[in-house]
Coordinates of C-alpha atoms in Angstrom, one line a residue:
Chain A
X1 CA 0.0 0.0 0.0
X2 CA 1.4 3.5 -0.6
X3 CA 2.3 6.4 1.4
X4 CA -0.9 7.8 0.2
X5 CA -3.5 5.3 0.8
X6 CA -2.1 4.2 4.4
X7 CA -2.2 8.4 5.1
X8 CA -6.0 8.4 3.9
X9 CA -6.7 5.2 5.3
X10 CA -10.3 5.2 7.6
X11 CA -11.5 2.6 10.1
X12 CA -14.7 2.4 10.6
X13 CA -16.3 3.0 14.3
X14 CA -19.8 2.7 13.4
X15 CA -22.8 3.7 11.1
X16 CA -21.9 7.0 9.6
X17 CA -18.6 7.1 11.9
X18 CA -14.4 6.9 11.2
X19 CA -11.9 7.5 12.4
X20 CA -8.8 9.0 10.6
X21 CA -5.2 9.4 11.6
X22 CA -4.4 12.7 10.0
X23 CA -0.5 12.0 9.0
X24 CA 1.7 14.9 10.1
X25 CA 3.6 13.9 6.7
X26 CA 1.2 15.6 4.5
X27 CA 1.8 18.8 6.3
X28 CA 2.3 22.8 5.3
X29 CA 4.4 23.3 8.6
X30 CA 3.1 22.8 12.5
X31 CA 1.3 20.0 11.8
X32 CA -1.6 22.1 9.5
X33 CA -2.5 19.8 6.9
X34 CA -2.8 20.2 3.1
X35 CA -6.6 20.5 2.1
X36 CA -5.9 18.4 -0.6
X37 CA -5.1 15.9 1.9
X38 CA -7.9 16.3 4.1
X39 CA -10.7 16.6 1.3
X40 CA -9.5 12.9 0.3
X41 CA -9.9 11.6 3.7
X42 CA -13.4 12.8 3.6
X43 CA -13.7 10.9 0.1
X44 CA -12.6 7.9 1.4
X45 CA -14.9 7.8 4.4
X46 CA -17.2 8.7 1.8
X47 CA -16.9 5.8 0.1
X48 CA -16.4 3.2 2.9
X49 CA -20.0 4.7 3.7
X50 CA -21.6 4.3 0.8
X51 CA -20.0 0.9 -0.3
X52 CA -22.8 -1.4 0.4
X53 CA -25.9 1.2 -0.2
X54 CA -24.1 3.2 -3.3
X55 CA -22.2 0.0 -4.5
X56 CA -22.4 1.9 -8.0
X57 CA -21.1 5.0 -7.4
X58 CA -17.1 4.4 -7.4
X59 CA -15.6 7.6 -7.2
X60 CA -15.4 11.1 -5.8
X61 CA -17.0 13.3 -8.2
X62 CA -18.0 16.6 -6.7
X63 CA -16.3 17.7 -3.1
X64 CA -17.0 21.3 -1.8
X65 CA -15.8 22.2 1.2
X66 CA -15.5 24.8 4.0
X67 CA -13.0 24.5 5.8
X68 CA -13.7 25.8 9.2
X69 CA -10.7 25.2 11.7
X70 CA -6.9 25.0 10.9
X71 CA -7.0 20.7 10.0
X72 CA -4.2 19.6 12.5
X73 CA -2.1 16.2 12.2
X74 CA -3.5 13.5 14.9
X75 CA -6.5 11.2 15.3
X76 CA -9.9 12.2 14.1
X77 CA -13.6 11.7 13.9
X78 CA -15.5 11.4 10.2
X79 CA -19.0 11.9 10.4
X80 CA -20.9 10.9 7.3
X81 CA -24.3 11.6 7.5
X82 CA -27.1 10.0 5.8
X83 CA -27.9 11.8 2.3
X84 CA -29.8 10.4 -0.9
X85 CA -28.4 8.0 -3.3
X86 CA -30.2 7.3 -6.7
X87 CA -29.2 5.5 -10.3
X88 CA -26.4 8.7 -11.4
X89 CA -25.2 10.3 -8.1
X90 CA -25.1 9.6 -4.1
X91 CA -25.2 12.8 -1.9
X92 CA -23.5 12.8 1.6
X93 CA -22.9 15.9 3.7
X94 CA -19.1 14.8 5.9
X95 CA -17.0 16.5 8.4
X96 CA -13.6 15.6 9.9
X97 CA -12.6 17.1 13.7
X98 CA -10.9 16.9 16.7
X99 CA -11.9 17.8 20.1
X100 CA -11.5 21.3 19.5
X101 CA -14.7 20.6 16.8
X102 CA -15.3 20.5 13.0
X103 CA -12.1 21.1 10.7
X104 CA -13.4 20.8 7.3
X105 CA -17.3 20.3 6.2
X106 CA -18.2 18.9 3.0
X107 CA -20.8 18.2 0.4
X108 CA -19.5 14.8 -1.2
X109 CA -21.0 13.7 -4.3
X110 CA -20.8 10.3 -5.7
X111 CA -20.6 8.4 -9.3
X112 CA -18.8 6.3 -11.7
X113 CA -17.0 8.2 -14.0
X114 CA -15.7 7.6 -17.1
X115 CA -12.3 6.8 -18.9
X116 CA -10.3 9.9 -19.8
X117 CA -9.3 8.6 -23.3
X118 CA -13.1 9.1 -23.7
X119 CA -12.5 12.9 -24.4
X120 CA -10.6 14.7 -26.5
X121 CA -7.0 15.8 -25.4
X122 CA -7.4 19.5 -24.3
X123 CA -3.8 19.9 -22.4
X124 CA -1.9 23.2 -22.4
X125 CA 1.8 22.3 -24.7
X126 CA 4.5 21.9 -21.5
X127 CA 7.9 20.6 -21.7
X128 CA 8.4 16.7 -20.9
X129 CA 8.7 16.3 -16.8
X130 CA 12.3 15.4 -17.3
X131 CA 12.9 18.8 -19.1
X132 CA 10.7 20.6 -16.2
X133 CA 12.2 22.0 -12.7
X134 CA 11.7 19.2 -9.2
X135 CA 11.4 21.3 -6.4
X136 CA 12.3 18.8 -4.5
X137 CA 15.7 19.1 -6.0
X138 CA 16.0 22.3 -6.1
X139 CA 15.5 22.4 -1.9
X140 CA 18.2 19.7 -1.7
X141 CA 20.8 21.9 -3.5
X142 CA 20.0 24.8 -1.2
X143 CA 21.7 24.3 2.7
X144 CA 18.5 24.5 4.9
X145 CA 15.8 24.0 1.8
X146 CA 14.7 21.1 2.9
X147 CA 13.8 22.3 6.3
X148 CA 11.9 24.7 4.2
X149 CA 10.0 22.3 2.1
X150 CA 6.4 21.4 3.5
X151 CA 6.5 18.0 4.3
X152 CA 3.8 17.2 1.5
X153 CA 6.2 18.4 -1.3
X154 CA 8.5 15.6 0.3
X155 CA 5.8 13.0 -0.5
X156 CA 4.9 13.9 -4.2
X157 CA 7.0 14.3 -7.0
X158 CA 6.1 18.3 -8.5
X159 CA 8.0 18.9 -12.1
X160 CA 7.7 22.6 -12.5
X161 CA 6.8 24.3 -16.3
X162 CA 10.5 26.6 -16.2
X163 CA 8.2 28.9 -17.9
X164 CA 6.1 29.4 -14.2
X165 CA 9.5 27.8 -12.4
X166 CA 11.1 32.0 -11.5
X167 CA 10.1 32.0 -8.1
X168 CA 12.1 28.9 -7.0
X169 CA 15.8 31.1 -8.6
X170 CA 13.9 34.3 -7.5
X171 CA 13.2 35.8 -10.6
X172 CA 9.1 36.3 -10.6
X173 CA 6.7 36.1 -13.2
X174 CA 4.3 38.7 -14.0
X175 CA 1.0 36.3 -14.3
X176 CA 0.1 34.6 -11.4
X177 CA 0.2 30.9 -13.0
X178 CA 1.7 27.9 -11.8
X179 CA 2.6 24.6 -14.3
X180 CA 3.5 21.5 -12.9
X181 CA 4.0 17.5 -13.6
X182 CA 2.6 15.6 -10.7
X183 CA 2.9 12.4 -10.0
X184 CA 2.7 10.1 -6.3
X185 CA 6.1 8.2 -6.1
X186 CA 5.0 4.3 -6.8
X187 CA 1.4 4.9 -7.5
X188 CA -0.3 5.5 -10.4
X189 CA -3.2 8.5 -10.0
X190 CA -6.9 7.7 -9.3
X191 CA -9.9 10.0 -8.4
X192 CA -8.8 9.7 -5.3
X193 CA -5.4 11.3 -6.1
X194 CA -7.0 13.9 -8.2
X195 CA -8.9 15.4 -5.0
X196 CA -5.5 15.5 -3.7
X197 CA -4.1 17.4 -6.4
X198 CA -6.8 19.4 -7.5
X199 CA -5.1 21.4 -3.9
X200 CA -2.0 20.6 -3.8
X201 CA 0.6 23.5 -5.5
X202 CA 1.6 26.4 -3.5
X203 CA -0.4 29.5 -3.8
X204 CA -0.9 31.4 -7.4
X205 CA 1.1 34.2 -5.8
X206 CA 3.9 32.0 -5.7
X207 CA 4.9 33.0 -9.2
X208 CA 4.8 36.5 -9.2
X209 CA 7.1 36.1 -6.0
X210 CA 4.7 36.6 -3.0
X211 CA 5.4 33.5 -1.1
X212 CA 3.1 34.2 1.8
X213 CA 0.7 31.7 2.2
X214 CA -3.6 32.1 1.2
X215 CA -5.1 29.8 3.1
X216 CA -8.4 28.0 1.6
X217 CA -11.8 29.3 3.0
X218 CA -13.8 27.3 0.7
X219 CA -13.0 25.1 -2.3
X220 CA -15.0 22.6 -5.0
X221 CA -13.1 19.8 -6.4
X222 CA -14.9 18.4 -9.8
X223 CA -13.5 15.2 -10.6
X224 CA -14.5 14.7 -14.4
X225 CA -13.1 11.6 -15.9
X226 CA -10.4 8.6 -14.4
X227 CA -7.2 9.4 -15.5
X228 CA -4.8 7.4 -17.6
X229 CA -1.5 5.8 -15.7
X230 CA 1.7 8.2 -15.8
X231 CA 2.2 12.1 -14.7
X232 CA -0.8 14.4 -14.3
X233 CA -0.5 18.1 -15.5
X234 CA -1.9 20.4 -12.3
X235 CA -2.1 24.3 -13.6
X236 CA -3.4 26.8 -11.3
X237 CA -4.6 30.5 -12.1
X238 CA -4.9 33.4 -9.6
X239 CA -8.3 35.0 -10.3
X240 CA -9.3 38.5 -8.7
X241 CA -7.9 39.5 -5.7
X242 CA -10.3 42.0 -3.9
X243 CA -10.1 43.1 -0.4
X244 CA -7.5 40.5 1.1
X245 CA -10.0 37.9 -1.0
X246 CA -8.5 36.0 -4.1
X247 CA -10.3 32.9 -6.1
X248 CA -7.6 30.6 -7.7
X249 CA -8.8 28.2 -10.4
X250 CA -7.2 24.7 -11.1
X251 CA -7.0 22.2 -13.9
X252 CA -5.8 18.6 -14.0
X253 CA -5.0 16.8 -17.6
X254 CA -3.8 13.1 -17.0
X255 CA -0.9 11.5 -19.2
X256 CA -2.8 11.9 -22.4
X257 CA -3.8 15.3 -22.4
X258 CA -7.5 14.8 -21.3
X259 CA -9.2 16.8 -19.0
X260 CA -9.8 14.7 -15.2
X261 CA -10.6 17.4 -13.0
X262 CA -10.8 21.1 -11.7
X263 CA -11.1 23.2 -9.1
X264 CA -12.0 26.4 -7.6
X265 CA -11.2 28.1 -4.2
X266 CA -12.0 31.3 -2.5
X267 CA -8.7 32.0 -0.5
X268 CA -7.1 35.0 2.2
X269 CA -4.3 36.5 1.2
X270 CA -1.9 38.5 3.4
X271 CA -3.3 42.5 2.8
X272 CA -0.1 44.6 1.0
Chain B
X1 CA -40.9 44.8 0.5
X2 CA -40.4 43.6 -3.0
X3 CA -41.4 39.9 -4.3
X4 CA -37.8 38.4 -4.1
X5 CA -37.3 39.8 -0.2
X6 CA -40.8 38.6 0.3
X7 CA -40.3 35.3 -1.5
X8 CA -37.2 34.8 0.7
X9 CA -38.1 35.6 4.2
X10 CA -37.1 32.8 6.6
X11 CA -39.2 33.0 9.7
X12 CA -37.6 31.8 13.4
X13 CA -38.9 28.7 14.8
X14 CA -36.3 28.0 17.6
X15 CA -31.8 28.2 17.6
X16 CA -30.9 27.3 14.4
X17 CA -34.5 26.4 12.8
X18 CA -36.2 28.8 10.6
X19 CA -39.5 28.0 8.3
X20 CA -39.6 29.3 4.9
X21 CA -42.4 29.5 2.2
X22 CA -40.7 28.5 -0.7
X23 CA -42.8 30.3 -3.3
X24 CA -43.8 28.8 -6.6
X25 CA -43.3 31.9 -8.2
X26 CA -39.6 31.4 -8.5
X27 CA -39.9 28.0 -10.2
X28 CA -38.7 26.5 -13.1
X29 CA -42.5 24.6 -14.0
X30 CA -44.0 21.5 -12.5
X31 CA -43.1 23.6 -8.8
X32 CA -39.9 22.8 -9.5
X33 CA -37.8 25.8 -7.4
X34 CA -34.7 27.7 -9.4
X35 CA -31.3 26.9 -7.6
X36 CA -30.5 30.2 -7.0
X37 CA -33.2 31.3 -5.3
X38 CA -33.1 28.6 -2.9
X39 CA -29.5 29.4 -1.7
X40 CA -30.6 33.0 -1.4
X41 CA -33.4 31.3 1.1
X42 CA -30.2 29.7 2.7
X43 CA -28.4 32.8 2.7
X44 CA -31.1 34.8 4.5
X45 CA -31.4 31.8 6.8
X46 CA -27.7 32.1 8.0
X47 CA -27.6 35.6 8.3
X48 CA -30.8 35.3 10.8
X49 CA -28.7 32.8 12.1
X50 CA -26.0 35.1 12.6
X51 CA -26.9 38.0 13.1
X52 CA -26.2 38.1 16.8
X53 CA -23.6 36.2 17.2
X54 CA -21.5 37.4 14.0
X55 CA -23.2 40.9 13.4
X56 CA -19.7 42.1 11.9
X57 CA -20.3 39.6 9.0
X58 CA -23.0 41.1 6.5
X59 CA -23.0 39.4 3.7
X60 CA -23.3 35.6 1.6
X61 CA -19.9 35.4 0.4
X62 CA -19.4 32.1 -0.3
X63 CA -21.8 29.3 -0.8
X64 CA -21.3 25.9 -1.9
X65 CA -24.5 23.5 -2.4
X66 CA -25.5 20.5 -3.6
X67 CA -29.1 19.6 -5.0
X68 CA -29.6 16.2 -3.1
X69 CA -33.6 16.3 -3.9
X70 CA -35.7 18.4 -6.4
X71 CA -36.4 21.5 -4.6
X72 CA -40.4 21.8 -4.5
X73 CA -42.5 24.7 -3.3
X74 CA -44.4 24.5 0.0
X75 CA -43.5 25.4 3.3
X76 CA -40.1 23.9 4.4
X77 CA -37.7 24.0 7.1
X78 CA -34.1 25.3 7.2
X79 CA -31.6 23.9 9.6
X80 CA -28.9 25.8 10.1
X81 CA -26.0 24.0 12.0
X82 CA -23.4 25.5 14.8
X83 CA -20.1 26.7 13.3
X84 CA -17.2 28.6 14.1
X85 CA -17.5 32.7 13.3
X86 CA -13.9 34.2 13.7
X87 CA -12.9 38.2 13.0
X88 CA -12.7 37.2 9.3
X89 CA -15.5 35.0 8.7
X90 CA -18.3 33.4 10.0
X91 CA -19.0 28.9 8.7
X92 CA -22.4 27.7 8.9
X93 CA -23.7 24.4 7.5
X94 CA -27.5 24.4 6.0
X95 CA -30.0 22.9 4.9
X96 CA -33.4 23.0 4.0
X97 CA -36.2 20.2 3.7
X98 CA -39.6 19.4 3.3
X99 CA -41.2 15.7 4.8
X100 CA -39.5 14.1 2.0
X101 CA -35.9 14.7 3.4
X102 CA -33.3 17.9 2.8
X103 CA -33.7 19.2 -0.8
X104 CA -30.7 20.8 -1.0
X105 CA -27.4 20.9 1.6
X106 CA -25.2 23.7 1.8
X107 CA -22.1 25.6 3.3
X108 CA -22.5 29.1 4.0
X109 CA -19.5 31.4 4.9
X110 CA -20.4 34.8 5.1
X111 CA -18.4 38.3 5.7
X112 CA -18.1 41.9 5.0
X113 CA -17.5 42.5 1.2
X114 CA -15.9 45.4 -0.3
X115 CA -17.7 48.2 -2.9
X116 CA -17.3 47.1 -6.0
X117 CA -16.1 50.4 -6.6
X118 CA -12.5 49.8 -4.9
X119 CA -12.2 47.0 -7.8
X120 CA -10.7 48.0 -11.6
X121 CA -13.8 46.8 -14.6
X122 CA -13.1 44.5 -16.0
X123 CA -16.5 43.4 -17.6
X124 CA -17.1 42.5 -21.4
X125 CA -18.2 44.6 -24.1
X126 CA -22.0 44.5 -24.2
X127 CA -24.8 46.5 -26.0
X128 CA -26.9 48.8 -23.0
X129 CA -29.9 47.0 -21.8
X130 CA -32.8 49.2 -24.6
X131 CA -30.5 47.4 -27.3
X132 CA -30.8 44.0 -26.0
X133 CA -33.4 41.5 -26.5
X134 CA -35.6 40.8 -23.6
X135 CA -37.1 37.4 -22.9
X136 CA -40.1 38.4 -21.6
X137 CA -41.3 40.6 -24.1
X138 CA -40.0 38.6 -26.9
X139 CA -42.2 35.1 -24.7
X140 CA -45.3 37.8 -24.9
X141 CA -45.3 38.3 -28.7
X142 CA -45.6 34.2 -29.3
X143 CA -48.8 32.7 -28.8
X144 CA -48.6 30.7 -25.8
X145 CA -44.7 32.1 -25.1
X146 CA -45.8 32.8 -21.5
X147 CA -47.0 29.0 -20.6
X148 CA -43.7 28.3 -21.9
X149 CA -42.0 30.6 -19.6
X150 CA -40.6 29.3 -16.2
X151 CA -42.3 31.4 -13.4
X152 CA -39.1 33.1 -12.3
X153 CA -38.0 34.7 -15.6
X154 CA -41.2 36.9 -15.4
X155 CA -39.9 38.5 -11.8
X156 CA -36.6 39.2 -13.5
X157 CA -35.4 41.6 -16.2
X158 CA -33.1 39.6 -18.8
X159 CA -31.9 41.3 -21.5
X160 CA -30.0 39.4 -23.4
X161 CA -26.7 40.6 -26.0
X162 CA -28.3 40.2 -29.3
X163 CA -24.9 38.3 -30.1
X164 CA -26.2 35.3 -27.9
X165 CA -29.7 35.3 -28.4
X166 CA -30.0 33.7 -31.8
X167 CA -31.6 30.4 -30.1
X168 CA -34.8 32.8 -29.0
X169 CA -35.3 32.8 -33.0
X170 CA -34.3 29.4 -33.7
X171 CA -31.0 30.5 -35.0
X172 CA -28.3 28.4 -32.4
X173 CA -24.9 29.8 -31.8
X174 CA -21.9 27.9 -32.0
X175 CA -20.9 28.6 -28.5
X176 CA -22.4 27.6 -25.6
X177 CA -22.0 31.3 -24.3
X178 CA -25.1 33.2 -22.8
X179 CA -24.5 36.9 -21.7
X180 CA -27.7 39.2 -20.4
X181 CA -28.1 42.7 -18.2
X182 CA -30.3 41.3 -15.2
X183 CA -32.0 43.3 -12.6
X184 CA -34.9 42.7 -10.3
X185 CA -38.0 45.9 -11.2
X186 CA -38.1 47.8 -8.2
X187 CA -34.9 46.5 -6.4
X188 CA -31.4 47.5 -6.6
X189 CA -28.6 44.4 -6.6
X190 CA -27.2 43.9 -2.9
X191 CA -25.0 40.3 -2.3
X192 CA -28.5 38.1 -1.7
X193 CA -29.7 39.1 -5.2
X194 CA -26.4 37.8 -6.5
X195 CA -26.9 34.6 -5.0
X196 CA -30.0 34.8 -7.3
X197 CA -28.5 35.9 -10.4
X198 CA -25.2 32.9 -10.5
X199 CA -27.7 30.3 -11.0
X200 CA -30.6 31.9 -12.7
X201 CA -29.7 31.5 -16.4
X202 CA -31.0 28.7 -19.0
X203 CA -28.2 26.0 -19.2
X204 CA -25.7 27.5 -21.7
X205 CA -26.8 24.3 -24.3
X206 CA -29.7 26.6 -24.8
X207 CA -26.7 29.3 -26.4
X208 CA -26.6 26.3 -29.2
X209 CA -30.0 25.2 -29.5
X210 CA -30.1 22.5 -26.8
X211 CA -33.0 23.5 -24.9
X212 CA -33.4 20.9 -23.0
X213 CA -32.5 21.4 -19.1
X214 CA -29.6 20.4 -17.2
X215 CA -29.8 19.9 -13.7
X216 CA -27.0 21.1 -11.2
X217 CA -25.8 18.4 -9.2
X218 CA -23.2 21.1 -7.3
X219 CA -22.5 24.5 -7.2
X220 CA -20.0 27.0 -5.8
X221 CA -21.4 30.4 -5.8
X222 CA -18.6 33.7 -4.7
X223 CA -20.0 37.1 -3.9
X224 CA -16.8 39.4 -4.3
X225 CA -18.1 42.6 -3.4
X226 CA -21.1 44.4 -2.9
X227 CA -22.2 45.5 -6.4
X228 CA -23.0 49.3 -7.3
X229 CA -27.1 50.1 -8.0
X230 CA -28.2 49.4 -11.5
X231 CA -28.0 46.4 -14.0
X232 CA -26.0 43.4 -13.5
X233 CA -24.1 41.4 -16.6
X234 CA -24.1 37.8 -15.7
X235 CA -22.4 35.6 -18.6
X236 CA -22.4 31.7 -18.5
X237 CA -20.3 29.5 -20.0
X238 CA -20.2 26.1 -20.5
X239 CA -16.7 24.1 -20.3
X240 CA -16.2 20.3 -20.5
X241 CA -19.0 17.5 -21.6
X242 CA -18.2 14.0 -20.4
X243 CA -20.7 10.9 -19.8
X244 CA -23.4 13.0 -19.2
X245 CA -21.6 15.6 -17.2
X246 CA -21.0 19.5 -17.7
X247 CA -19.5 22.0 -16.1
X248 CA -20.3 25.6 -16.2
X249 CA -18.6 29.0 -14.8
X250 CA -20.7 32.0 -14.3
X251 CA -19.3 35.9 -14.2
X252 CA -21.6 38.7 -12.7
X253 CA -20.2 42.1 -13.0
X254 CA -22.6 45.6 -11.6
X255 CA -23.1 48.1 -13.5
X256 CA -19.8 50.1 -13.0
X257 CA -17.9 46.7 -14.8
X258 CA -16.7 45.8 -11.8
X259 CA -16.5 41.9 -10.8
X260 CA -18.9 40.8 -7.9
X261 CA -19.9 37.3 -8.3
X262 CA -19.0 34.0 -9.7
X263 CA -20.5 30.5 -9.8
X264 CA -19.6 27.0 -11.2
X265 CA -21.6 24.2 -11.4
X266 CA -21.5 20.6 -12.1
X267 CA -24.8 19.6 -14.0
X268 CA -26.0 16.6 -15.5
X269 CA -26.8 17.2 -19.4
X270 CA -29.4 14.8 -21.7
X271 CA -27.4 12.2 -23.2
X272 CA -26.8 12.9 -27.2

């Protein structure tokens, strides 16, 4: 089992009821999670919950989510409450939390999707991964980076576009877009790993050099089709920033240049 | 009080319960209820909810739902769950219901939005509203146009760019684009009505002749800032159609240009 899928892993406590051990590994700093992260925790309790009623509905298809408290490494509670399940989707309304009470809420909607190579290849042209910039790489040349590096970047394998790669030799780009090659070491991508990604790369502001972060207030995942094996293409786009508000859009491609999934998120950023 | 403020009035019934009369009026036929009129009804219901404990937070400002039941007219209950409220925003989750179960689930974040008027415009090029076409007067000159007409396009002012109205003469674009001036008679926009206005729209199939509906399995509405008095310009778009899925992205700017809302919604489409 990978990394991933022991990290996500749920038990189940009871009807409706899971409990999660949120892994410390796929961290931003201080034990505060990744949303990505977190938001496929709550698919897989999603799923263990609907696997006998919803036996149908195999993947993760539409997540929103709020997410209400800082989501903190350590054991958890998933509540899945009861929700509608009919021929195309299942409907369940989740939330993971601690003691201190709810971290993230969510809508989750379930379905079978189809195959990618369904649709027609739609990917942005980018350099091969092998010709793109590894953070990771780039932090272990540096004296210190690592200690730097989020311990999620440590766990999946980013290939940056050195078109929207600046920031990382400190030389910022005017448009605040990110491009990157993505890909779980040893594990091929899933819906599951799209819901991951789909909040994964550092905030848009990243490449115009503001490396603050912009913490999610609320995001919605679509996952739209089950990707092919090999590297994913994640591209996120800053939006309008408005009064310490900015929305950030993201798009997901799989191997062969078919759309599998996008995202939207309403984030804070640090007021200049 | 106008129609849409009386049509969306959530009456108390005890902490965290409120009653509304979900008004057929703002249907889409068969008492079938518009989507975005039912989140306003959830809006309204979280600000009651709210407005002692968070009074510093105004406005709907972000809203993500899923439609887990056709929403139906009649009387129903909204529950609107405990949540955090900090100095920047304030989390609710919601729901409203009938005896049949919750029609539609939601998560409700609100704050204080900006003017619109701090932002730049950025809105699209449009004809003014006397040069557009309006739906309802063009539904009045066809015999039997208004038994056609869903209930809530005559309590709204569409005016359509005469670019993207070819379908109201049986002349289909190419693009699945629709772009109208909206307003409500007698009401100026405030954040509730654009809660209204990001799911109010035909599907954008109807752009290229597709006229059948599409219903929105979940949505993510953002109200940006708090829009100027006057017309709105809401523009849909529709983006990727896979198995039966689509996904489309709405922009609402106010009548000084300026962004102030944006939706997108996953939707199930007829099957070709």
């Amino acid at each position: 089992m990978s990394e991933f899928d022991e990290a996500t892993a749920v038990t189940a406590l009871g009807p409706g009821l899971f409990r999660a051990d949120l892994d410390a590994g796929w961290g931003l700093g201080n034990d505060v999670l990744n949303g990505g992260y977190l938001l496929a925790v709550l698919a897989r309790a999603t799923l263990a919950d609907t696997g006998e009623s919803a036996p149908h509905h195999l993947h993760p298809t539409a997540i929103s989510a709020a997410f209400v408290r800082p989501g903190m490494a350590g054991t958890a509670d998933v509540r899945v409450d009861p929700g509608p399940s009919g021929r195309t989707v299942t409907h369940r309304s989740v939330a993971v939390g601690g003691a201190a009470g709810d971290m993230v809420t969510a809508l989750v909607t379930t379905a079978t999707l189809p195959l990618a190579d369904a649709l027609a290849p739609t990917a942005p042209s980018m350099p091969a991964p092998e010709e793109c910039v590894s953070m990771l790489e780039k932090m272990r040349a540096v004296p210190g980076g690592m200690d730097l590096l989020p311990t999620l970047m440590q766990r999946v394998d980013l290939r940056f576009d050195p078109a929207t790669a600046g920031w990382l030799d400190g030389v910022p780009s005017s448009e605040p877009v990110l491009r990157a090659w993505c890909r779980i070491p040893g594990r091929e991508p899933d819906p599951l790993a799209l819901v991951l990604f789909a909040d994964l790369l550092p905030p848009s502001g990243f490449a115009q050099g503001n490396l603050g972060w912009a913490p999610t207030v609320q995001i919605q995942t679509l996952v739209r089709a089950v990707p092919a094996p090999g590297w994913c293409l994640i591209e996120i786009r800053g939006g309008t920033t408005a009064d310490g508000w900015i929305d950030e859009d993201c798009t997901i491609w799989d191997s062969g240049g078919r759309l599998v999934a996008q995202s939207r998120q309403l984030a804070r950023v640090a007021r200049g």
